[in-house]
XYZ file of C-alpha atoms in Angstrom:
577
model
C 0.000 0.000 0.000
C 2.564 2.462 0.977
C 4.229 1.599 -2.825
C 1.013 2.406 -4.195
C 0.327 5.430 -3.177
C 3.479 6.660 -4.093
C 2.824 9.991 -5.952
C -0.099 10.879 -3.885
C 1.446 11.166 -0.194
C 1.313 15.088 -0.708
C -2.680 14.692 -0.893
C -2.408 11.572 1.724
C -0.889 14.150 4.316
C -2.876 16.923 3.580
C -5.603 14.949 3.802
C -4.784 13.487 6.929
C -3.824 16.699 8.784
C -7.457 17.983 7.727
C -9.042 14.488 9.431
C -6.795 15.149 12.500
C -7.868 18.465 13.261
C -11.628 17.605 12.216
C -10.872 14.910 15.038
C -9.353 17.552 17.361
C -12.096 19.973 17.115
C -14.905 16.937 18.052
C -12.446 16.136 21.140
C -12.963 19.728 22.150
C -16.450 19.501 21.740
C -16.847 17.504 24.795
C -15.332 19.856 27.330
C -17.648 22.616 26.098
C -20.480 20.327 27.102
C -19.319 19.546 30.492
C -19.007 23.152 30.717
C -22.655 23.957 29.538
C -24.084 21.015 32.186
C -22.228 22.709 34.691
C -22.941 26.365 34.124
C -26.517 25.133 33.293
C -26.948 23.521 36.981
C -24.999 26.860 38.664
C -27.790 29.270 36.686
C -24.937 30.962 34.620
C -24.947 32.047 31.048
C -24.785 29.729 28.611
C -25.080 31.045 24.874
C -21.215 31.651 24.472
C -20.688 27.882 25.378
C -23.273 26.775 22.915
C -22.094 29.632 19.918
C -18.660 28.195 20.362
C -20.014 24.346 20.226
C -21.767 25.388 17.101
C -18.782 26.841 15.386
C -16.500 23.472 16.088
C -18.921 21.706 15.202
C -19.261 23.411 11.754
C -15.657 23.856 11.605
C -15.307 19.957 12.121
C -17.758 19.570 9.309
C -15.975 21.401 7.076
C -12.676 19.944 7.472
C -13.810 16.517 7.152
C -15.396 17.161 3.737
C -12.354 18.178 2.410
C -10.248 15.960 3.852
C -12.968 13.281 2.487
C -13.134 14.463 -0.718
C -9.094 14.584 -0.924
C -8.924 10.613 0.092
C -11.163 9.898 -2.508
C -9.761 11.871 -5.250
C -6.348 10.052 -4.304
C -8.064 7.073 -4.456
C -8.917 7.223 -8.120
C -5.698 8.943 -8.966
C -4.293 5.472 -7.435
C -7.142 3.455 -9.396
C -5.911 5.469 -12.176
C -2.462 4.690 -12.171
C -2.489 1.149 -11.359
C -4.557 0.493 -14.383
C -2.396 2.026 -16.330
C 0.163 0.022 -15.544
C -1.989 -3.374 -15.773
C -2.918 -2.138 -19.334
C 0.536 -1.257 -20.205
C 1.979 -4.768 -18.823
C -1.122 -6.719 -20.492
C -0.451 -4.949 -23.840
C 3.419 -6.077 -23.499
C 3.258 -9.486 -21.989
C 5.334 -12.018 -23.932
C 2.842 -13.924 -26.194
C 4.237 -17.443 -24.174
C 2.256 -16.287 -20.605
C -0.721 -14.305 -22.568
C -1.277 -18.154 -24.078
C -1.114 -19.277 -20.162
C -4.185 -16.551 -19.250
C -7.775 -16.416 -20.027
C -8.522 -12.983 -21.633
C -11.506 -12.757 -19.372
C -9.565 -12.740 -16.041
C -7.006 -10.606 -17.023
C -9.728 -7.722 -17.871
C -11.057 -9.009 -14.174
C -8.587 -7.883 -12.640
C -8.333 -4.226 -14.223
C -11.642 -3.455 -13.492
C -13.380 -5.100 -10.350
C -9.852 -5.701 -8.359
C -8.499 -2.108 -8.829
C -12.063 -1.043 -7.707
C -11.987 -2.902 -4.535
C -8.157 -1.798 -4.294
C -9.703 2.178 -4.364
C -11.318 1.792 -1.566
C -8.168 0.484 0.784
C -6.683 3.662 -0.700
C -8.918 6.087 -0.518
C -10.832 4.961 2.894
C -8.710 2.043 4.953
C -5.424 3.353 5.170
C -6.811 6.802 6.399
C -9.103 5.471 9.152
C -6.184 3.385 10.219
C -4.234 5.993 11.470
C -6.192 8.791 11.714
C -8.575 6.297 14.690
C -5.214 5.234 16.315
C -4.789 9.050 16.804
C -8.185 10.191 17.859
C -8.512 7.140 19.926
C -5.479 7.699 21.930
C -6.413 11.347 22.579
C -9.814 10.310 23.763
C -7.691 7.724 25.935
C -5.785 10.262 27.591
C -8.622 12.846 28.302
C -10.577 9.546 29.480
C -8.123 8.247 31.567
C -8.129 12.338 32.839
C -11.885 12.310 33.762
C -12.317 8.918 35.218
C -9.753 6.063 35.174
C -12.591 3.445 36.450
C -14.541 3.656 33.575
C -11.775 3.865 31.386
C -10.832 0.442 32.477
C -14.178 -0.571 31.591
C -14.363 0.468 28.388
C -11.002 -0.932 27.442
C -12.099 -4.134 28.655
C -15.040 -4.045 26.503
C -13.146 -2.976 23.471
C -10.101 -5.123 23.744
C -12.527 -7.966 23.946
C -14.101 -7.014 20.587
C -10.792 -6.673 18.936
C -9.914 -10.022 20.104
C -13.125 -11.941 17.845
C -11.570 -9.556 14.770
C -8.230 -11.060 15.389
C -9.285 -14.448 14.817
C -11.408 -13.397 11.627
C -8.699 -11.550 9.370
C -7.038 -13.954 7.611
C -9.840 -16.093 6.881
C -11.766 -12.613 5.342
C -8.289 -12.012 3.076
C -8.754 -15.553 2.078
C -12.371 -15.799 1.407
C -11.843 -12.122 -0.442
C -9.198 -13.909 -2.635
C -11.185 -16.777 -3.463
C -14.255 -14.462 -4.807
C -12.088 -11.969 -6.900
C -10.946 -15.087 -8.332
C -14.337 -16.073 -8.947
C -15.588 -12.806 -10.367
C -12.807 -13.323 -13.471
C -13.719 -16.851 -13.706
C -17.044 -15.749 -14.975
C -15.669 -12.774 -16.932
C -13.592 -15.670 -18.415
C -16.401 -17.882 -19.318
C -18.735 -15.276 -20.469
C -15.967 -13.641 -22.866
C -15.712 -17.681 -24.157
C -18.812 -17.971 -24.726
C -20.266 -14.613 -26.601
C -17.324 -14.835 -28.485
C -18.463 -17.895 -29.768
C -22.046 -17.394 -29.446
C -23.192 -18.093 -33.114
C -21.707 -21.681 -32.534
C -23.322 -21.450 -28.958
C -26.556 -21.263 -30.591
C -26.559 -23.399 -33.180
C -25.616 -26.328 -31.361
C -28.032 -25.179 -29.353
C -25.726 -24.814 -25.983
C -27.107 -21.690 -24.242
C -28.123 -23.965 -21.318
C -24.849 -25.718 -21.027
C -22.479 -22.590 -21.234
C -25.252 -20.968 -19.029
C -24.603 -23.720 -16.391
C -21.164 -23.874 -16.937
C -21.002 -20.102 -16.379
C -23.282 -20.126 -13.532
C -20.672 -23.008 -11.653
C -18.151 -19.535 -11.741
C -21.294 -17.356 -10.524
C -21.936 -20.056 -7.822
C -18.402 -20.143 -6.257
C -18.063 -16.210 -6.211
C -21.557 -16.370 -4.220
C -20.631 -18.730 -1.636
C -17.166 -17.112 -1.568
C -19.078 -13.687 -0.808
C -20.983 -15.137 1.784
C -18.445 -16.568 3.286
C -16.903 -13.319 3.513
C -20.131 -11.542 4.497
C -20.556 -13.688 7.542
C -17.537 -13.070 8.167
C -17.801 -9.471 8.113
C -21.127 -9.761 9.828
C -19.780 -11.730 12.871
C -16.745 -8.450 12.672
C -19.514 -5.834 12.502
C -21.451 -7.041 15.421
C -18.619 -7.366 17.526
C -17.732 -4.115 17.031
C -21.562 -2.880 17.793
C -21.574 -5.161 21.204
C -18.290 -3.601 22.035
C -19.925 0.275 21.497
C -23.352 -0.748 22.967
C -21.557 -2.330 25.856
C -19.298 0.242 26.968
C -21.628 3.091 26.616
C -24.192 0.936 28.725
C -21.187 0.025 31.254
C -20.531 4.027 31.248
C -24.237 5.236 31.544
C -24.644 2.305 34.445
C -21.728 2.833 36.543
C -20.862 6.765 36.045
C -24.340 7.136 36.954
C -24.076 5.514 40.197
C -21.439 7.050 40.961
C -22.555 10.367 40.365
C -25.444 9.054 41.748
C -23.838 8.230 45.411
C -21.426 11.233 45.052
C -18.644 8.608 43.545
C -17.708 11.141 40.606
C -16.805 14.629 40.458
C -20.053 15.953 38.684
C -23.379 15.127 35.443
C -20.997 17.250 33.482
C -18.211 14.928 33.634
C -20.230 11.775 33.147
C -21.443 13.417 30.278
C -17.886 14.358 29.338
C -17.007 10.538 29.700
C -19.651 9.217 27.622
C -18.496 11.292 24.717
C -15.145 10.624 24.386
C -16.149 7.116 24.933
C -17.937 7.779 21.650
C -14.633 9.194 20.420
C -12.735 6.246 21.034
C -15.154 3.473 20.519
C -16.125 4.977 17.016
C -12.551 5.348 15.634
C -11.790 2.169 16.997
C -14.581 0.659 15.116
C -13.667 2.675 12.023
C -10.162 0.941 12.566
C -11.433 -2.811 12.824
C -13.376 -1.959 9.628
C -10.346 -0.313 7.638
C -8.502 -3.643 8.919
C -10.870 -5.885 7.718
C -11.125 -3.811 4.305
C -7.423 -4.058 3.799
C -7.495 -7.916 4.110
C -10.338 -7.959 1.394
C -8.035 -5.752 -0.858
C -4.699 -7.570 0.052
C -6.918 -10.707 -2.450
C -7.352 -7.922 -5.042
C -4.177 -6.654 -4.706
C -2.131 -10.343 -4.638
C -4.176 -10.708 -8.083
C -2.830 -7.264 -9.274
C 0.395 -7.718 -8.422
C 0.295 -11.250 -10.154
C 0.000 -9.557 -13.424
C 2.402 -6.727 -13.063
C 5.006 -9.573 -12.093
C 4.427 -11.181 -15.523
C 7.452 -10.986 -18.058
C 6.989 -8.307 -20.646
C 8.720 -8.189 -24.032
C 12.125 -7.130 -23.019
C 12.295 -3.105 -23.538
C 13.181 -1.575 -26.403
C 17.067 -1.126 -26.966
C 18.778 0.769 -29.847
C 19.488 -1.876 -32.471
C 22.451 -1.391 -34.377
C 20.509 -0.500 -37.665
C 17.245 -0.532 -38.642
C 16.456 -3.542 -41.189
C 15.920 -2.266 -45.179
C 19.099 -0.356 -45.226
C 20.937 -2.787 -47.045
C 19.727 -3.901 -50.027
C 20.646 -7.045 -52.532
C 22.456 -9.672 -52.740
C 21.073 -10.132 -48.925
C 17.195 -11.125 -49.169
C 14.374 -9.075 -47.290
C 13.763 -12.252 -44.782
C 16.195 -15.584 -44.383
C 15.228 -18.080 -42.037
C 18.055 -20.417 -41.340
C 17.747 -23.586 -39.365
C 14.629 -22.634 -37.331
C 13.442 -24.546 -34.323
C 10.558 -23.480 -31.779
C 7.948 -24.950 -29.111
C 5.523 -23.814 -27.689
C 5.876 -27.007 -24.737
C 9.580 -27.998 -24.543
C 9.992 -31.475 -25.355
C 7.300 -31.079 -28.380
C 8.416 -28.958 -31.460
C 6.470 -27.384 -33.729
C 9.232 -25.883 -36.156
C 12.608 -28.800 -36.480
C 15.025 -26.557 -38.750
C 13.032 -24.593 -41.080
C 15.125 -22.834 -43.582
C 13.899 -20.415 -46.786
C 14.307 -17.111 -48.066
C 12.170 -14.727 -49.331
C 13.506 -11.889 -52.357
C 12.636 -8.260 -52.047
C 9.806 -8.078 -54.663
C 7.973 -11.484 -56.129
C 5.689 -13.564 -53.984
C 6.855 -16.675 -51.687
C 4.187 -19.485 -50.813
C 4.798 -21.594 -47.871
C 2.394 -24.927 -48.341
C 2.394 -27.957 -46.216
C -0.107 -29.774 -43.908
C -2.529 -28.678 -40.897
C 0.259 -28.710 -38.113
C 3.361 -28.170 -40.577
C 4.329 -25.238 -38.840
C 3.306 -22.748 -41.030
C 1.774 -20.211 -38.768
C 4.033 -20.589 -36.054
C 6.783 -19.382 -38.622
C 4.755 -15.988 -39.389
C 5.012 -15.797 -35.607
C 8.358 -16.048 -34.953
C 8.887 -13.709 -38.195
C 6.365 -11.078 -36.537
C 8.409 -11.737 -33.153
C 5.489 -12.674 -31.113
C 7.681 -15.219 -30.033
C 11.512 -16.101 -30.345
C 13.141 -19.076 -32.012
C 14.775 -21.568 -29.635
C 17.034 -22.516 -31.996
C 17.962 -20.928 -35.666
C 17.980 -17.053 -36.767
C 16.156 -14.973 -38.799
C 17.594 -11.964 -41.135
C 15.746 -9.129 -42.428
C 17.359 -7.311 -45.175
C 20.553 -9.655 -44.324
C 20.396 -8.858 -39.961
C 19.971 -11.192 -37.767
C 16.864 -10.041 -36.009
C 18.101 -10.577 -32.478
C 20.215 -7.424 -32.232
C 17.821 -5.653 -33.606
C 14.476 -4.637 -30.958
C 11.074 -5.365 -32.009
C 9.497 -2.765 -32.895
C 12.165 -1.894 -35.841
C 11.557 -5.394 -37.013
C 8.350 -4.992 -37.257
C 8.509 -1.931 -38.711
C 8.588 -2.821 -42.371
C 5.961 -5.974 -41.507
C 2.416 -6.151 -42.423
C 0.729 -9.295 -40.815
C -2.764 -10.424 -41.814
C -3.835 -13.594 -39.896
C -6.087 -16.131 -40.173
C -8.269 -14.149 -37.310
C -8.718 -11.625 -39.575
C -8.908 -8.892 -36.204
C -11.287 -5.948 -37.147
C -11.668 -3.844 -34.516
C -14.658 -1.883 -32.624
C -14.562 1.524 -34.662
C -14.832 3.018 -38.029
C -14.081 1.279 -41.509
C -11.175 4.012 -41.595
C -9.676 4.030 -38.248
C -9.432 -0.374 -39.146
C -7.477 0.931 -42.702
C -5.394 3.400 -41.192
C -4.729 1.217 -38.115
C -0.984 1.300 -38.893
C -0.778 4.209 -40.987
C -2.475 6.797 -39.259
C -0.953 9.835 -41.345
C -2.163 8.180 -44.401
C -4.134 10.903 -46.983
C -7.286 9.992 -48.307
C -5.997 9.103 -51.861
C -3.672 6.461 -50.259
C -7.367 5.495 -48.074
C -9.435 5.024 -51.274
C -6.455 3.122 -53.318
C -6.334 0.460 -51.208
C -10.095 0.524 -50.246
C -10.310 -0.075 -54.247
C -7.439 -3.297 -54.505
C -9.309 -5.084 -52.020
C -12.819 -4.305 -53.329
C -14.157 -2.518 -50.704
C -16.372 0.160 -52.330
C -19.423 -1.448 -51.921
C -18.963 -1.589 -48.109
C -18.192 2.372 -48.498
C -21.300 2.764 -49.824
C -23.441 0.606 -47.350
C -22.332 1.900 -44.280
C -24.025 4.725 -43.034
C -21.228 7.131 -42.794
C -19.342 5.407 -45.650
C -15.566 5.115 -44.636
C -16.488 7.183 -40.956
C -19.673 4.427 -40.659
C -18.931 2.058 -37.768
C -17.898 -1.526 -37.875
C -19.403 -3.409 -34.619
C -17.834 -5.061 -32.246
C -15.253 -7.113 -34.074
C -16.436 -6.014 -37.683
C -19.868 -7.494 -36.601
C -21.692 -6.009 -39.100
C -19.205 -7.170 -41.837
C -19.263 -10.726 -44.115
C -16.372 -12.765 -43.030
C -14.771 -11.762 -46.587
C -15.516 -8.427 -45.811
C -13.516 -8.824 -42.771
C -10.901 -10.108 -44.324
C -10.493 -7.292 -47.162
C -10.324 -4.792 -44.526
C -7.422 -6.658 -42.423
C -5.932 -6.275 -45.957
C -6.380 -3.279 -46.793
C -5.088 -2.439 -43.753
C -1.593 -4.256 -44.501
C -1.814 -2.531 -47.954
C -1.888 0.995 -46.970
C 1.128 0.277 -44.869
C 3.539 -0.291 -47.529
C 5.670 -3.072 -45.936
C 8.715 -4.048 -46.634
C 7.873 -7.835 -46.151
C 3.774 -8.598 -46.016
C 2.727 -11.647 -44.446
C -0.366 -13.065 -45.549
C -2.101 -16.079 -43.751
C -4.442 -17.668 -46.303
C -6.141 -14.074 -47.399
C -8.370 -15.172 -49.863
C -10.260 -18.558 -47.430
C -13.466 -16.290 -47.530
C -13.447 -14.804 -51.068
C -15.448 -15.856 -53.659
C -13.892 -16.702 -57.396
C -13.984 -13.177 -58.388
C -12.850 -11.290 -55.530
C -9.976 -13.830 -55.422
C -9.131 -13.056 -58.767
C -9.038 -9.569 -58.216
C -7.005 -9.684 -55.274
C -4.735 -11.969 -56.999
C -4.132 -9.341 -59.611
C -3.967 -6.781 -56.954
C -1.170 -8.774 -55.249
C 0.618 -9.195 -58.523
C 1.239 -5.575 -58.512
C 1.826 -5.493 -55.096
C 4.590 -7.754 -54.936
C 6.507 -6.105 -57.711
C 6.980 -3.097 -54.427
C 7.669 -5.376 -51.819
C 8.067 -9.056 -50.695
C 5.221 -11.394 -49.947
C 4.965 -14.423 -48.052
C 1.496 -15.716 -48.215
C 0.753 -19.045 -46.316
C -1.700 -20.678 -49.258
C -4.169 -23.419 -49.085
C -5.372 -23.138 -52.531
C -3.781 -24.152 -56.222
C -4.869 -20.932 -57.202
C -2.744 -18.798 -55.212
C 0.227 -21.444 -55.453
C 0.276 -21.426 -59.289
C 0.608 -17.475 -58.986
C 3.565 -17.822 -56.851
C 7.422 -16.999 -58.186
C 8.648 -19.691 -55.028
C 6.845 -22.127 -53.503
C 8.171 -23.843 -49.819
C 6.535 -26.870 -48.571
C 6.709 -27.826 -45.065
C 6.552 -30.830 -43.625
C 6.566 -31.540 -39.734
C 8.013 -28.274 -39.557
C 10.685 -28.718 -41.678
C 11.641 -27.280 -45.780
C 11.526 -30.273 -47.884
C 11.135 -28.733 -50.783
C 11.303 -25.388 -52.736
C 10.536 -24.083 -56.451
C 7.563 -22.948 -59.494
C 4.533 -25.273 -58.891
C 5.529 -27.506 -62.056
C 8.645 -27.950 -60.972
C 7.259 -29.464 -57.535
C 5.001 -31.555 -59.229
C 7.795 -33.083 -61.376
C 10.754 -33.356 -58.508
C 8.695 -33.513 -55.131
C 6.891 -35.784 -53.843
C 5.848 -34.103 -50.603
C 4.363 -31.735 -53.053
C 2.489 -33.729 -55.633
C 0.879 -35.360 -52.530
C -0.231 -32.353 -51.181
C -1.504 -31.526 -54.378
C -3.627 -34.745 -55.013
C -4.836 -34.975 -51.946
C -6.868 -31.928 -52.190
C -4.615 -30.226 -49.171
C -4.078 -27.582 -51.873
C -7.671 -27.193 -53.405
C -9.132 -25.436 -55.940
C -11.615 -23.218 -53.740
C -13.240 -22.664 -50.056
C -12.063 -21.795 -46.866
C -8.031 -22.924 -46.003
C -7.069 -25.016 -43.191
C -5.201 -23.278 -40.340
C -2.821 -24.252 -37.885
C -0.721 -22.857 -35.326
């Protein structure tokens, strides 16, 4: 906590002093009483006692608002800050642990665990030390007035704080176990309406509904738990004020009864700093058993923020594309990669890929062909093997300036919630409307200008939505277009085109590749016959390169992919990682 709030102790101080002297000003308040009992039972004046009990009062008021308000301004400037970190570190978390997490939970945890972290911030941490204080000045003008009672009431409290003792770590636990909960169900439910067309046809709302409402289930009985828990906290806390004021009002008033105690004004005194302590102290037991409900959110924050980014950026010694022929625009030598040690995906892959001309890497489901555009992309690194952009090795180099001169449309086709020109201009934000509308015409996109209301500015849904899956799929490359890569990488791009889209693209990617290189992973004959190289892959290794009628004559791997209908003549393409 005290790391947390590490830019905000100017407001955490100011903010306390303002609580403190709101505090001070109520312990004043009941000395002025005691003085308006007395004066009342001597017949003396009394509206200078009661015009000064007015203005402390008000005064107290005031200072507490502030002070209030500060806390929980702090608090969400906390909030703030520790969700821009989580959002930061989820954004750059190495695509191996990202593959370990469910998308759900990690959201989870940026939105309903920082919210229960606010309020440790912004209330707990306060009341913790600001009742300490104002209970040990109450103490001390207690212990003053009457140390019989005071011994009474500690009695009574220290009692009460013994029942919270034994309840705190089983309330941090309990708190744990429902945050967990809560992203379990964010989890499920971002499974399942992500899937929900297939949810629905196979009709499975009940199943996913039950499966989701197992998550709901164990966050309830993890909330109870931590409600009774509270509960049992909370009335031990109410016995212990009930109790002392009762043992107060009882015994002060016998004794000012039989002429035991100096005077009505000083039981009255008594009784409200016994409110004074007894009321912080309860405010403490509650910030205490706040901060063990936030220590769950907070172990589930810090979980995330302990993840392994991808390392920071360092100057690389050049950036890749300033040397030109004979070296290639990408050379993968030798590559090996898994995503489980002790089963490979990739077992010395090895190609290269000109500057201009298009590349085709073919193979079966499983051959490694996607995890290669990975590693290219440097989502993840090779465990074995290098790769060379523009003749570098990519390892000296950082990530972002090999990605730089990538373009990378996957088989996910990702559109994203926005307009049809913020998803084109994704990575080429300064690009002029000329350089919008060529592209939007070499992927065949003018009829979606003209059906969305708003045309280019019309919005796209949440995940293109209200697009075809083609559709999709000709803005993702579009999108690559406009960026004018160096090297595009293109993961089956033409699975949801029909024959004469596909033919347009195809001429479209003709030209293309006469600017730049393109590696296109292909399922169909018609893209493969196009290409100037062809690679096959075969449990993730290059068997074979060359024109398509050369593979046909000297490879078998090839021929067999070919007769087999692995390379086909139309449809959606197989995909692997």
């Amino acid at each position: 906590m005290f790391r947390l709030t590490a830019g905000h102790r100017p407001s955490i101080a100011l903010a306390t002093g303002l609580t403190l002297a709101a505090s001070a000003l109520g312990l004043a308040q009941p000395l002025i009483a005691k003085h308006v009992v007395d004066s009342s039972a001597r017949g003396e004046v009394l509206w200078p006692f009661l015009l000064l009990l007015s203005g402390l009062f008000a005064a107290e008021a005031a200072a507490g608002a502030i002070g209030r308000f500060l806390l929980d301004r702090m608090g969400e400037g906390v909030v703030r800050m520790v969700r821009h970190g989580l959002v930061s570190r989820l954004l750059r978390l190495e695509m191996r642990e990202m593959d370990r997490h469910r998308r759900g939970d990690l959201v989870s945890r940026v939105t309903a665990d920082t919210t229960l972290l606010r309020d440790v911030v912004s209330q707990a941490l306060v009341d913790l030390l600001t009742g300490c204080l104002v209970s040990a000045g109450a103490l001390l003008l207690m212990l003053w007035l009457d140390p019989l009672l005071l011994l009474l009431v500690v009695a009574t409290v220290a009692l009460a704080a013994a029942v919270v003792a034994t309840l705190l770590k089983g309330m941090r636990v309990a708190s744990e176990q429902m945050q967990t909960s809560v992203g379990a169900v964010a989890a499920e439910l971002e499974r399942a309406l992500g899937a929900l067309p297939v949810v629905r046809v196979y009709r499975a709302e009940e199943r996913e509904a039950h499966r989701i409402g197992e998550r709901v289930d164990s966050a309830y009985r993890s909330g109870v738990r931590t409600a009774k828990l509270a509960a049992v906290m909370s009335s031990a806390v109410e016995l212990a004020v009930q109790g002392s004021f009762l043992l107060v009002l009882v015994v002060g008033g016998m004794r000012v009864g039989s002429g035991g105690a100096d005077s009505l004004g000083d039981l009255v005194a008594f009784l409200l700093y016994a409110s004074y302590l007894v009321m912080p102290l309860s405010s403490v037991f509650r910030a205490i058993g706040l901060i063990q409900r936030g220590t769950g959110a907070y172990l589930r924050i810090d979980e995330v923020l302990a993840l392994p980014e991808e390392p920071a950026e360092q100057p690389g010694d050049r950036a890749p594309g300033t040397r030109r022929p004979p070296a290639p625009a990408l050379e993968v030598s030798d590559l090996h990669f898994a995503y489980v040690p002790g089963r490979p995906v990739l077992r010395g892959a090895a190609f290269t890929v000109p500057h201009h001309g298009l590349v085709a890497l073919v193979g079966r489901s499983g051959a490694g062909k996607s995890t290669l555009f990975a590693l290219i992309a440097r989502l993840y690194d090779p465990d074995d093997g290098t790769i060379h952009f523009d003749g570098s090795p990519a390892t000296p180099l950082n990530r972002r300036q090999c990605r730089a001169g990538i373009a990378l449309v996957d088989q996910n086709t990702h559109v994203l919630e926005g307009t049809l020109r913020e998803n084109i201009t994704y990575a080429a934000l300064d690009a002029t409307d000329d350089d919008i509308l060529r592209v939007v015409r070499l992927t065949r996109l003018d009829h979606v200008v003209r059906r969305l209301p708003g045309g280019l500015d019309g919005r796209l849904g949440d995940h293109g939505g209200t697009l075809s899956a083609g559709e999709r799929q000709r803005v993702a490359l579009a999108r690559a277009l406009l960026a004018r890569p160096r090297l595009l990488l293109l993961d089956e791009h033409t699975s949801h085109l029909d024959a004469v889209n596909e033919a347009a693209l195809t001429r479209a990617l003709s030209d293309v590749s006469r600017e730049c290189a393109v590696l296109v992973i292909a399922h169909r004959l018609s893209t493969v016959r196009h290409a100037d190289r062809i690679v096959v892959l075969e449990d993730g290794r290059t068997v074979a390169c060359g024109r398509h009628d050369e593979l046909l004559a000297k490879s078998p791997a090839y021929r067999e992919l070919a007769t087999t209908h692995v390379l086909h003549s139309g449809g959606p393409g197989n995909g692997e990682r």
